[in-house]
Coordinates of C-alpha atoms in Angstrom, one line a residue:
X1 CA 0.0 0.0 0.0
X2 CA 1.2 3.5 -0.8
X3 CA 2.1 5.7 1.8
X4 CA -0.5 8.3 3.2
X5 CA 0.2 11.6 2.0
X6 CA 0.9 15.0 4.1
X7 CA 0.4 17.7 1.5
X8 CA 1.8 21.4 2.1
X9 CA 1.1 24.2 0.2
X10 CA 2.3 28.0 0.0
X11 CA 3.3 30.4 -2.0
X12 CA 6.1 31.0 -1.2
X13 CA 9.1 29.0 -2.1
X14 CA 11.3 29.7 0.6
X15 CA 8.5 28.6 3.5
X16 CA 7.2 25.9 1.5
X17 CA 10.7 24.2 0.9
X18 CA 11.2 24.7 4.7
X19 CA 7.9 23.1 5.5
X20 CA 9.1 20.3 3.5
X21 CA 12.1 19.8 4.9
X22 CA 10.7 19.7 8.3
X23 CA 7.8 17.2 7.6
X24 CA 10.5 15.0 5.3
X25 CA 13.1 14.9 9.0
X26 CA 10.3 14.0 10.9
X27 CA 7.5 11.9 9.1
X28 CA 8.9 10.8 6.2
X29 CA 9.5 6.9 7.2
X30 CA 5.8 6.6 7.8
X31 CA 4.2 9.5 5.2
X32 CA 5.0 10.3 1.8
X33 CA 5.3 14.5 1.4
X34 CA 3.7 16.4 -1.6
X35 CA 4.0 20.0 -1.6
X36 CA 2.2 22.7 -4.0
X37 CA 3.2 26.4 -4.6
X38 CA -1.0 27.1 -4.7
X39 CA -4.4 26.1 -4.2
X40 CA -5.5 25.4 -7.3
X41 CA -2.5 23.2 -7.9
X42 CA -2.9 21.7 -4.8
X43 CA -6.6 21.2 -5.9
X44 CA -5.7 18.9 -9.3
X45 CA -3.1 16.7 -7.4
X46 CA -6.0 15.7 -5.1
X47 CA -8.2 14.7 -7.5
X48 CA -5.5 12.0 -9.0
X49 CA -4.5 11.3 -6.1
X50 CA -8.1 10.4 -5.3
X51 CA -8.7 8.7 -8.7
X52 CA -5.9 6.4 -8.1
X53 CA -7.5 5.7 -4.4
X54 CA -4.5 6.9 -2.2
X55 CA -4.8 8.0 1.3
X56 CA -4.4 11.8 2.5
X57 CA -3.6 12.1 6.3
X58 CA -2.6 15.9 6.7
X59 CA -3.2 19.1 4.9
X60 CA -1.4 22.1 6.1
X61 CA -1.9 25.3 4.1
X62 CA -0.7 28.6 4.5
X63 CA -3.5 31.4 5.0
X64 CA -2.0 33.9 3.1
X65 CA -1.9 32.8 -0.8
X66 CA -3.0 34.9 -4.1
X67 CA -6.0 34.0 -5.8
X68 CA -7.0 31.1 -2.8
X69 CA -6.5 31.8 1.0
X70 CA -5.5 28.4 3.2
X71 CA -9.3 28.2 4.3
X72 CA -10.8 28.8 0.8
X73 CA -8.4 25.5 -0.1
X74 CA -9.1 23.8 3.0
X75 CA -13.0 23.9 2.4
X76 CA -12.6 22.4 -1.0
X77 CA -10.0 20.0 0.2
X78 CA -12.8 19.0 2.8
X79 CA -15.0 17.7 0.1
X80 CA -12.0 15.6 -1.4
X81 CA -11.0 13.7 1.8
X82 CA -13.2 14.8 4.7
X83 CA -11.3 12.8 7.2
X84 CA -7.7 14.3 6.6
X85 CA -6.6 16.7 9.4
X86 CA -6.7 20.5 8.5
X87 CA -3.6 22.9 9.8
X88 CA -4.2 26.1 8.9
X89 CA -0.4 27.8 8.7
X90 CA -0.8 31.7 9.6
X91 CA 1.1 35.2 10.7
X92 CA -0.5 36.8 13.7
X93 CA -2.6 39.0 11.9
X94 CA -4.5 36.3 10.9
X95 CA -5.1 34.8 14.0
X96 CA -9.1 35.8 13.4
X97 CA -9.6 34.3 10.1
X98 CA -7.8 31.0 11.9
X99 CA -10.1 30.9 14.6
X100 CA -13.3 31.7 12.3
X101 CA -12.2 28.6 9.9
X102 CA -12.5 26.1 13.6
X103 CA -16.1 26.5 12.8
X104 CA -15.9 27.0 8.6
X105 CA -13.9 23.8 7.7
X106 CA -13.4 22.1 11.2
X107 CA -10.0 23.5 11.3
X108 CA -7.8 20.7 13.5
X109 CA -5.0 23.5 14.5
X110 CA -3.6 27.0 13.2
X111 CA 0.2 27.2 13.6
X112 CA 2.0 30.9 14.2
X113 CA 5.1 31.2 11.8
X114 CA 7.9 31.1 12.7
X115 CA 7.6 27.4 13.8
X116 CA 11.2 26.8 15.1
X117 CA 12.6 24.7 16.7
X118 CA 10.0 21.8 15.3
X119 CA 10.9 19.5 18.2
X120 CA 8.9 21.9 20.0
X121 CA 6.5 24.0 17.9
X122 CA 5.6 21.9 14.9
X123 CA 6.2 18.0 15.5
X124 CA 3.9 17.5 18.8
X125 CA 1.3 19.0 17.1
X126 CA 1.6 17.3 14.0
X127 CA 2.1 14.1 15.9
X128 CA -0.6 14.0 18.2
X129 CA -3.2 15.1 15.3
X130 CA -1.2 12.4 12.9
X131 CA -2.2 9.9 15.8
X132 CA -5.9 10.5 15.8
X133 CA -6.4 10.4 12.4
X134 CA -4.6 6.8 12.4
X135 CA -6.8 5.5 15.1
X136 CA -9.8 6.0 12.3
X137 CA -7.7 5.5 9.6
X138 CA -9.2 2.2 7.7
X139 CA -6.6 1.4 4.1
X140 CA -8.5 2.1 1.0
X141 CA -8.8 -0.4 -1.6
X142 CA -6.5 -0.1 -4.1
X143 CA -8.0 -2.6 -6.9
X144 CA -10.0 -1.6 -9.8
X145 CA -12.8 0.6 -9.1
X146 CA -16.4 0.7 -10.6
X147 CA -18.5 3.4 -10.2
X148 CA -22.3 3.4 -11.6
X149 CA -25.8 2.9 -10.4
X150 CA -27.3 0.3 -8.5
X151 CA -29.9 -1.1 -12.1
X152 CA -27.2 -0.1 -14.6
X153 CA -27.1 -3.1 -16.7
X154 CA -23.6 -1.5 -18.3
X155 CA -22.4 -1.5 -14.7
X156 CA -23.7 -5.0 -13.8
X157 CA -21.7 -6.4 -17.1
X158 CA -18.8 -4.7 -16.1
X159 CA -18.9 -6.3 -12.9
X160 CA -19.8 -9.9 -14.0
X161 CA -16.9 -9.8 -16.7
X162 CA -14.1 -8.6 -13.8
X163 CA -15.7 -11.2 -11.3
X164 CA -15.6 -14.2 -13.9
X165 CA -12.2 -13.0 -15.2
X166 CA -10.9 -13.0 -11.9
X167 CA -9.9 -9.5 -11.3
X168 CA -10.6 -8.1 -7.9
X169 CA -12.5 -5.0 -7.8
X170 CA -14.9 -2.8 -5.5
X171 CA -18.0 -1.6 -6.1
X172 CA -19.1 1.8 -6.1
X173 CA -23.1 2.9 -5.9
X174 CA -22.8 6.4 -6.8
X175 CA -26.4 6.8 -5.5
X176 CA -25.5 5.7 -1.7
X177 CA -21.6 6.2 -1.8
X178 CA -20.2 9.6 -0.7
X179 CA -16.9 8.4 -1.8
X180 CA -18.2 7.9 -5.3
X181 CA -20.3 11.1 -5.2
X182 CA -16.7 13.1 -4.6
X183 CA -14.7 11.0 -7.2
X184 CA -17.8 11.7 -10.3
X185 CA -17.8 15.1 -8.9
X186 CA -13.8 16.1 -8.9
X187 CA -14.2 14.7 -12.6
X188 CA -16.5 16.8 -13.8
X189 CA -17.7 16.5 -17.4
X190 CA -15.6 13.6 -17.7
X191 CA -17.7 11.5 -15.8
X192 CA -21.0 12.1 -17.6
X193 CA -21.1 9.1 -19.2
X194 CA -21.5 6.0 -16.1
X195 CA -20.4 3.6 -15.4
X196 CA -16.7 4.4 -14.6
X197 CA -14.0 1.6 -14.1
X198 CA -11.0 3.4 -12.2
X199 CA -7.8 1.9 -12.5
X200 CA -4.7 1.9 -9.8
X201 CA -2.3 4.3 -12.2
X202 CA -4.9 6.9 -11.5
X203 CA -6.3 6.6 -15.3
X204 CA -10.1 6.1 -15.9
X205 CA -12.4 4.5 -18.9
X206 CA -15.8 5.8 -19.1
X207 CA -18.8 3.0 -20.0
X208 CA -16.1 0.6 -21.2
X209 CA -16.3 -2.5 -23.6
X210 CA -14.6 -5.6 -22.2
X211 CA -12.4 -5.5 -24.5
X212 CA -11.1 -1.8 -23.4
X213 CA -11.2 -3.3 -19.9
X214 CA -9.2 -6.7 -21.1
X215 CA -6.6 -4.7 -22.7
X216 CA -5.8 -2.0 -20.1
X217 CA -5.6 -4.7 -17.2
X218 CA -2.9 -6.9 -19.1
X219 CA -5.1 -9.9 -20.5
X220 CA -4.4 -11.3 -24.1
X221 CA -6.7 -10.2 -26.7
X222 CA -4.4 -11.0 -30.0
X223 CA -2.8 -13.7 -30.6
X224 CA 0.6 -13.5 -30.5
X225 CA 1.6 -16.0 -34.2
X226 CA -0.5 -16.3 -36.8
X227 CA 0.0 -20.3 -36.6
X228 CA -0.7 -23.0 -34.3
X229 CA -1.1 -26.8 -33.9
X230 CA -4.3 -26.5 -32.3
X231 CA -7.3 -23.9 -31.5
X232 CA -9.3 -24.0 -29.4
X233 CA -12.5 -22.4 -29.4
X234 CA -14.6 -22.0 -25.7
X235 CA -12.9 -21.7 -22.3
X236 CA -15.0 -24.1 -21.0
X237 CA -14.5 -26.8 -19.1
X238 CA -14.2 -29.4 -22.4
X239 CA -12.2 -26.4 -23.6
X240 CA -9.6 -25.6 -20.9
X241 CA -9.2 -29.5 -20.4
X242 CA -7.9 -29.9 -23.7
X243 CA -5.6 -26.8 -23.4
X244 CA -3.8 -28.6 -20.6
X245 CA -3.2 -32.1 -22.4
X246 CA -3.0 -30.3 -25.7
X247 CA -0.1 -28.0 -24.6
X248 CA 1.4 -30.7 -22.2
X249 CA 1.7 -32.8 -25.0
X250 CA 3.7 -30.3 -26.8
X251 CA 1.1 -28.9 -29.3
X252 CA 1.9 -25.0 -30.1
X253 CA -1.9 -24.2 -28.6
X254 CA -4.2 -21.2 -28.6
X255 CA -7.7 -21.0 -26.7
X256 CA -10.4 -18.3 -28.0
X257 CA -12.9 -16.9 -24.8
X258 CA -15.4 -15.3 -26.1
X259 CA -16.7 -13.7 -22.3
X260 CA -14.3 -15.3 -19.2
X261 CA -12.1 -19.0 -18.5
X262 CA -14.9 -21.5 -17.3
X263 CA -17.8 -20.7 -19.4
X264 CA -21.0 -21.7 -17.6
X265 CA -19.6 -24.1 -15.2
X266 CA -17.4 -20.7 -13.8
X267 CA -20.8 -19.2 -12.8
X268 CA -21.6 -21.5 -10.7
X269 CA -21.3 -21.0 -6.9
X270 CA -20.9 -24.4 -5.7
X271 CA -20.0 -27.5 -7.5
X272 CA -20.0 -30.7 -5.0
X273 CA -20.2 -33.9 -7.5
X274 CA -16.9 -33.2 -9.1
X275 CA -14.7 -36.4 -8.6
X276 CA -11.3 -35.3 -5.7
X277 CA -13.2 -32.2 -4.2
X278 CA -15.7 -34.0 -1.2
X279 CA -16.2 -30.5 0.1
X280 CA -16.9 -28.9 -3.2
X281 CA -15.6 -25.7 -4.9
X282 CA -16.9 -23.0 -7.2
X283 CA -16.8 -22.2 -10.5
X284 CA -14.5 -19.6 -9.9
X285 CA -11.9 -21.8 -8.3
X286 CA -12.1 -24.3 -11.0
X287 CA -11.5 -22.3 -13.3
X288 CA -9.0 -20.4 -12.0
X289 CA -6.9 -23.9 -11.3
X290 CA -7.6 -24.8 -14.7
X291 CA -6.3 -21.2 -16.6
X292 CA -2.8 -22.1 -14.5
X293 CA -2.7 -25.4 -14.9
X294 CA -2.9 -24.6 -18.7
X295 CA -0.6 -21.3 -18.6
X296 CA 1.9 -23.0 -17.2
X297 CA 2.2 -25.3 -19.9
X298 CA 2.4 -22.7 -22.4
X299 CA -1.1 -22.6 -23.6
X300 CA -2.3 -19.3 -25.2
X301 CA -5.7 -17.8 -24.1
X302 CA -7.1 -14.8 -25.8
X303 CA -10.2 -13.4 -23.7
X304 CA -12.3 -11.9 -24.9
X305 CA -12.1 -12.6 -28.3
X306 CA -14.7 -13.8 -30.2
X307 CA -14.5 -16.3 -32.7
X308 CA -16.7 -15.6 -35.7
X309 CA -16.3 -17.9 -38.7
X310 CA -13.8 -20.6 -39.7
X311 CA -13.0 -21.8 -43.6
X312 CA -10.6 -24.3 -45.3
X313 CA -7.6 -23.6 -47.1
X314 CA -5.4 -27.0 -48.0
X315 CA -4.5 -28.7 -44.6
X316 CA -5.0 -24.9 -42.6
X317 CA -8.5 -24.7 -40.7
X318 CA -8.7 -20.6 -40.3
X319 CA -10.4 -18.9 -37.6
X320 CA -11.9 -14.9 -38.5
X321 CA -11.8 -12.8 -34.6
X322 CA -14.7 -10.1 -34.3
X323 CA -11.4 -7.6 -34.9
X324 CA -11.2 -9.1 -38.4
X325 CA -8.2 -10.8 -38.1
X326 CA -7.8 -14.5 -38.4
X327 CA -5.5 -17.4 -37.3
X328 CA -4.8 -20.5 -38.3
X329 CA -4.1 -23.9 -37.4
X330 CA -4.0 -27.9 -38.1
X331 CA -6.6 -29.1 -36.2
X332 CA -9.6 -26.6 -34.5
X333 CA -11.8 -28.2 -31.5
X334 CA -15.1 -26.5 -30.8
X335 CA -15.9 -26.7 -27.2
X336 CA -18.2 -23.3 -27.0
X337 CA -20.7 -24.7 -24.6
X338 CA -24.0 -23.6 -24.4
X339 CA -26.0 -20.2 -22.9
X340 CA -29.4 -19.8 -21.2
X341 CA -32.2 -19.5 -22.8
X342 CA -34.1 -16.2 -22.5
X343 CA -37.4 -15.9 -21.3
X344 CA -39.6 -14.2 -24.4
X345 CA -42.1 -12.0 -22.2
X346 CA -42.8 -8.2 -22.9
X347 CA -40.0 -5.7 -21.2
X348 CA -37.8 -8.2 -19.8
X349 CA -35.3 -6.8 -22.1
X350 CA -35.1 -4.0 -20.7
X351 CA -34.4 -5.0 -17.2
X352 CA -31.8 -7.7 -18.2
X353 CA -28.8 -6.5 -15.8
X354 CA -31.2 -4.6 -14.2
X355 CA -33.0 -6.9 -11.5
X356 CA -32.9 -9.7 -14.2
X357 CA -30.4 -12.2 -14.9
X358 CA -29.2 -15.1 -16.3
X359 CA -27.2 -17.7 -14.7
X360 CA -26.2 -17.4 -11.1
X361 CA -24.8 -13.7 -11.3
X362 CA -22.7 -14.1 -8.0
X363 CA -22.1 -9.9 -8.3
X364 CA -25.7 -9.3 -7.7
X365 CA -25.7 -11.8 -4.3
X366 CA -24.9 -9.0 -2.2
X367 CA -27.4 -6.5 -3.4
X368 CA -29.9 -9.1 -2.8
X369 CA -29.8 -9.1 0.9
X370 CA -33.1 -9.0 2.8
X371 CA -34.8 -9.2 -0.6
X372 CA -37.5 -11.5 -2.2
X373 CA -35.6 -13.4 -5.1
X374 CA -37.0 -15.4 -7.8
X375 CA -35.4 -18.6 -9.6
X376 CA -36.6 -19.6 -13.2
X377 CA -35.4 -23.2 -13.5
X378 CA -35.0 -26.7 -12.1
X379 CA -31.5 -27.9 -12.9
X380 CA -28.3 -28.1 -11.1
X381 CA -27.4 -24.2 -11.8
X382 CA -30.2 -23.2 -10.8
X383 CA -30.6 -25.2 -7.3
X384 CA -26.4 -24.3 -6.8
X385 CA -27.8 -20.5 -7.3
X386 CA -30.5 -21.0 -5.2
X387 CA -28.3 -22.3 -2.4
X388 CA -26.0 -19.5 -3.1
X389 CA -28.3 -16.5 -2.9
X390 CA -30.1 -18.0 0.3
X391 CA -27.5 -16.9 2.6
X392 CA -28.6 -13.1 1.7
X393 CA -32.0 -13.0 0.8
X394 CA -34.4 -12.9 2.6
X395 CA -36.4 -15.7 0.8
X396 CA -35.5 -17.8 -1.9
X397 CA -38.3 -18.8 -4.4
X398 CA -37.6 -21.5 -7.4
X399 CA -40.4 -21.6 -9.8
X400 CA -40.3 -25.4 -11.6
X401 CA -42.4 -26.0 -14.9
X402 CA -42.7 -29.6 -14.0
X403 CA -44.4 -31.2 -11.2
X404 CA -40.9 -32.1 -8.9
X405 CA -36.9 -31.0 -9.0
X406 CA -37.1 -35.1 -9.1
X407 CA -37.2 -34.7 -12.7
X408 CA -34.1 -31.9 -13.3
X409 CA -31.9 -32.6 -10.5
X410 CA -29.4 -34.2 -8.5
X411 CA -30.9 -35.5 -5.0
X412 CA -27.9 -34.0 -2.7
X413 CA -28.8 -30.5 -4.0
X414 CA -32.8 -31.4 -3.6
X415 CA -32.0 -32.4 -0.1
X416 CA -30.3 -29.2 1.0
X417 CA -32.7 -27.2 -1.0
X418 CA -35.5 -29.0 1.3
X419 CA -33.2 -28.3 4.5
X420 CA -32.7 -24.7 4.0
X421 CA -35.6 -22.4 5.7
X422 CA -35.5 -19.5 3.1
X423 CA -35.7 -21.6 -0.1
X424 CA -39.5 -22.0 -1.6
X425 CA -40.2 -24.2 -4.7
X426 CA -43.4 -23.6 -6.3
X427 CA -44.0 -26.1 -8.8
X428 CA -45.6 -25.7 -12.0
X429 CA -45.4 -22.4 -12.4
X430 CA -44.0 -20.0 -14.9
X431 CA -43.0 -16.0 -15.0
X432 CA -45.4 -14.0 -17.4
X433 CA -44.7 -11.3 -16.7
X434 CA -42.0 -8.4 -15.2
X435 CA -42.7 -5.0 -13.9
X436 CA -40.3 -2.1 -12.9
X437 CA -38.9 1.4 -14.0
X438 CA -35.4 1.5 -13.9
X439 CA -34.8 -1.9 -12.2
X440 CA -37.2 -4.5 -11.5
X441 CA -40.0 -4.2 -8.9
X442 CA -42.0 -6.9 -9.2
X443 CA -43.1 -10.3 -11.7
X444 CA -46.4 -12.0 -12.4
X445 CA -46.3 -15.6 -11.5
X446 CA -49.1 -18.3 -13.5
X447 CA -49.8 -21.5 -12.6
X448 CA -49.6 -23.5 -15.0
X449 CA -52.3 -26.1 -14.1
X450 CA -54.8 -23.5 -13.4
X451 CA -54.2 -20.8 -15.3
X452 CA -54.3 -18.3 -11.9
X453 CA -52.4 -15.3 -12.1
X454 CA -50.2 -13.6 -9.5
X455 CA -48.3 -10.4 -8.9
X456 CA -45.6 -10.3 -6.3
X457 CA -42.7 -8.0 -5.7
X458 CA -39.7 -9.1 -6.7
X459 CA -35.9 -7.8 -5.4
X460 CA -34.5 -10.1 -8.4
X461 CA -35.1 -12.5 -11.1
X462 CA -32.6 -15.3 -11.8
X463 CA -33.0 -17.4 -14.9
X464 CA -31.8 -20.9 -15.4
X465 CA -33.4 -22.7 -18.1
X466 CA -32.5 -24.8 -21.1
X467 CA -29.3 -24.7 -23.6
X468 CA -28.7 -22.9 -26.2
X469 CA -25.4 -24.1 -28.3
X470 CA -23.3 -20.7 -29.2
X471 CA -22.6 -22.5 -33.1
X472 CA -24.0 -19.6 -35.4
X473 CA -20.5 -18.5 -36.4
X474 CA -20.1 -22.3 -37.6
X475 CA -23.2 -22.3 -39.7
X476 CA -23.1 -23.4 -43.2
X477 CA -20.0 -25.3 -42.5
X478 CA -19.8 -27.8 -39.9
X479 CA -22.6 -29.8 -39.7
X480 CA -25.3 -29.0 -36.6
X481 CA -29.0 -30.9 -35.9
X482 CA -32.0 -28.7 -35.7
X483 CA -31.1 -27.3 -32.6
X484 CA -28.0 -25.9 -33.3
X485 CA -25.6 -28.5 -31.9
X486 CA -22.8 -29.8 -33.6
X487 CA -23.3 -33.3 -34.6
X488 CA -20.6 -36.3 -34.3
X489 CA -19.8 -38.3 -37.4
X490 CA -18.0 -40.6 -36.2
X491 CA -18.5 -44.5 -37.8
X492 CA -20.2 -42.5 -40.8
X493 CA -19.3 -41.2 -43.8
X494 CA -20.7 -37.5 -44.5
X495 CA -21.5 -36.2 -47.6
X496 CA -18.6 -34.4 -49.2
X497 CA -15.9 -36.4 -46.6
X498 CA -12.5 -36.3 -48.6
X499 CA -10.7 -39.3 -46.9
X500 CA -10.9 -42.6 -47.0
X501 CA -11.0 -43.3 -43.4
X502 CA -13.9 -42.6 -41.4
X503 CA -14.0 -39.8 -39.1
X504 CA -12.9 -40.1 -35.6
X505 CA -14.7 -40.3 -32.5
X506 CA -15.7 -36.7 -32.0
X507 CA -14.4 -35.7 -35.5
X508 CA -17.5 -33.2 -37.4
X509 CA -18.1 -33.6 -40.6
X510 CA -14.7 -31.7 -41.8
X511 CA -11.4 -33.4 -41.4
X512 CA -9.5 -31.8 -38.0
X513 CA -12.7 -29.9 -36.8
X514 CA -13.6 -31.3 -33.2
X515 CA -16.2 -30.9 -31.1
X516 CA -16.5 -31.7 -27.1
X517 CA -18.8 -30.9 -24.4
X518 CA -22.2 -29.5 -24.0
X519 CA -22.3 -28.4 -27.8
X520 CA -22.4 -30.8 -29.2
X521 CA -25.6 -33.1 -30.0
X522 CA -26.3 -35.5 -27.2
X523 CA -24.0 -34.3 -24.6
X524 CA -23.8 -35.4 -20.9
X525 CA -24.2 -31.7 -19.8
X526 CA -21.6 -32.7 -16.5
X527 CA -18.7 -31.0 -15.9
X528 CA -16.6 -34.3 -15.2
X529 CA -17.8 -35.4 -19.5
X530 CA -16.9 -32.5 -20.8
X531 CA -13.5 -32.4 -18.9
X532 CA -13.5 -36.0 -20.1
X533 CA -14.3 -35.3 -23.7
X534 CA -11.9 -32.1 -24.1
X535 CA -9.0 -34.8 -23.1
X536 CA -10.4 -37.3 -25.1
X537 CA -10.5 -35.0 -28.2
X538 CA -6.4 -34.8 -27.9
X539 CA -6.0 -38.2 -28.6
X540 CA -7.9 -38.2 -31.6
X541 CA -6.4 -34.8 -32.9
X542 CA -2.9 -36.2 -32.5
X543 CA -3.8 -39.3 -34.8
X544 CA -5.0 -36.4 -37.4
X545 CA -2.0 -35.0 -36.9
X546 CA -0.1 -37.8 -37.8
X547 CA -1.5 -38.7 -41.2
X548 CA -0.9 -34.4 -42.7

């Protein structure tokens, strides 16, 4: 952590150097010293020093400055850092305007000048006023920094793409914060557009894209050759897997993320049927393991970068990026998982990040304390989510289609779901409808068997139904069934197949395009398979390796 500051200012250079000197002899172990030759200077270090989150213990200003007296700067410092101690540095004719600014800016002390000898005159002072301000002192965080509203659905993306990526950050309700009020405010018309994302160099981006976000925090977003053995597309679990025995195994290999490492899987808030983990773990942590355990063997991962079309060229499969370029490889595996569905009712749109979300949203969990939450789904996600949010809402309720979680779910997770307090499940019932202006207020539930309608406030919706394969950027290429999964060939011969062997177990329809996981047609939509498959893949890929 950076030192707390003591910041000096006067005009004149001969008492502000001696000031310096003084505070430098004494305090400079524990402080760092910043000095300004006027207010207004004074003013715009304070506002980057703010931006970049450091601390400011001590302000001691002389009274007697052109253009800005001490207590004209002291009152605006105030607003900067309220809790820094105010010395007001003055001649004795000014021993009025000292004693007026006790009561104008809670003035802490006025010293006379001369202050010598500072043993006597200047250190106990500073000292004892040094030691109270420690006592109350608390470190500010010195992460990233987001600043927005509480429904901002730009804010809540922002948010969601720093937690999944990993990147610890703080959250800043400019609504309920003073601390953000003061930081929007000492910006001025550079902070018009929310949210903010603060950075700890002091530098700002104002409503970011990921990618601006990826790029200024030191993730990969281009690859770094225009060749590799393998590419992977999806940072999934099947995805990821195959990173680590690809690259182990010595293949030159690049994984494509469109969003964050650990696709759906990393949403979720507690995983406890994954074989060598008997007290579970998150999504999070798997993923995290995974992105090291692959890094470490040399594996490239671009995030985010979005893969958006692939085509043939002799033996090179070629992958186009949403920033146009392309690179290429020998042998691409598709492991792109799949996405919630969304629920098609009138104005839920509009509150999606905004009181609405899909998947478990682990950002959100804290906002929801003491609320009423909703869950739309019966599956494993969506009883690990329910789990999750029950230890801060106030009540829990899953709304199920079908007539038990029997049907969608694994019986440990029924078990605690019927053991926690909080947690409701309403069965056969379905959402028809959402209410709220700037976030959501409230949702009309329906059953389902007799058609009865019901309004109910609502602190939060949380969806969790169906899959939805992410394959249009494959279409017209690789062969997909009527829902958009990627279909196997293996033990068939498709139509246009140039070789005269048969493709390999999870080979597509193209020689050296793969598949694994939950995209493709028929998948075992468990974590453990798809870590399975994207292992499994790399033995097949090396044998089409062999034969080019």
């Amino acid at each position: 952590m950076a030192k707390p500051v003591l910041f000096t200012i006067d005009d004149d250079p001969a008492v502000l150097n001696a000031v310096e000197r003084d505070l430098r002899k004494q305090f400079g172990r524990d402080y760092r010293i910043l000095k300004a030759d006027s207010g207004a200077a004074a003013l715009e270090s304070l506002k980057q020093l703010q931006q970049r989150s450091e601390a400011v213990a001590l302000f001691l200003a002389d009274q007697r400055m052109p253009q800005m007296t001490g207590v004209q700067f002291l009152e605006q410092a105030r607003a900067l850092y309220p809790d820094a101690k105010r010395v007001l540095l003055t001649a004795y004719a000014d021993t009025e305007a000292a004693i007026n600014a006790i009561n104008r800016v809670a003035l802490d002390y006025y010293l006379m000048k001369p202050w010598d000898p500072p043993e006597e005159r200047l250190y106990p002072v500073l000292q004892d006023l040094l030691d109270d301000w420690l006592a109350a002192f608390r470190p500010p965080f010195e992460g990233i920094r987001v600043i927005g509203h509480r429904w901002s659905p730009a804010a809540h993306h922002i948010k969601d793409f720093l937690a999944r990526n990993q990147i610890p950050y703080q959250w800043l309700d400019v609504e309920t914060d003073d601390q953000a009020r003061r930081i929007v405010e000492s910006l001025g018309s550079e902070a018009a557009q929310l949210p903010l994302v603060l950075f700890p160099d002091g530098s700002h981006l104002a409503q970011p894209k990921n990618v601006q976000i990826a790029e200024k925090i030191g993730l990969k977003t281009r690859a770094g050759m225009p060749f590799y053995d393998l590419i992977i597309v999806g940072g999934g679990p099947a995805g990821l897997a195959a990173a680590v025995y690809g690259a182990s195994e010595g293949l030159r290999t690049l994984l494509i993320e469109k969003d964050a490492p650990g696709g759906q899987a990393g949403t979720s808030s507690r995983i406890e049927n994954y074989l060598g983990f008997p007290v579970g773990l998150s999504g999070a942590d798997l993923a995290r393991r995974a992105v090291a355990q692959a890094s470490r063997f040399g594996v490239e991962i671009l995030t985010p970068a979005e893969a958006t079309g692939i085509r043939l060229k002799d033996s090179y499969r070629i992958v186009t990026l949403a920033d146009g370029s392309e690179v290429s490889c020998h042998a691409l595996l598709i492991a792109t998982g799949v996405s919630y569905r969304t629920l098609d009712i009138p104005g839920l749109d509009a509150l999606t990040g905004a009181g609405v979300y899909y998947g478990a949203a682990i950002t959100e969990a804290m906002s929801c304390r003491d609320k009423d939450v909703f869950i739309v789904g019966g599956g494993n996600s969506a009883g690990q989510g329910a789990m999750y949010l029950s230890k801060y809402a106030r009540s829990v309720t899953m709304l199920v289609r079908r007539e038990s979680l029997a049907d969608s779910m694994s019986q440990y997770l029924i078990d605690q779901i019927h053991a926690t307090p909080n947690i409701a499940v309403r069965t056969r019932a379905s959402v028809v409808g959402v209410r709220g202006a700037t976030g959501l207020e409230s949702i009309t539930l329906c059953n389902d068997a007799t058609g009865q309608e019901q309004t109910v406030s609502a602190g939060a919706l949380f969806v969790f139904i169906g899959a939805q394969p992410r394959t249009d950027w494959v279409a017209g290429v690789v062969e997909r069934d009527e829902y958009g999964f990627i279909k196997l060939c293996a033990g068939t011969r498709p139509k246009g197949w140039p070789l005269e062997r048969l493709p390999y177990l999870l080979e597509t329809n193209l020689p050296g395009i793969f598949v694994a996981g939950d995209v493709r047609e028929q998948s075992m939509n468990r974590i453990a398979s798809a870590v399975g498959e994207g292992a499994m893949a790399i033995y097949f890929i090396h044998q089409y390796l062999a034969t080019l």
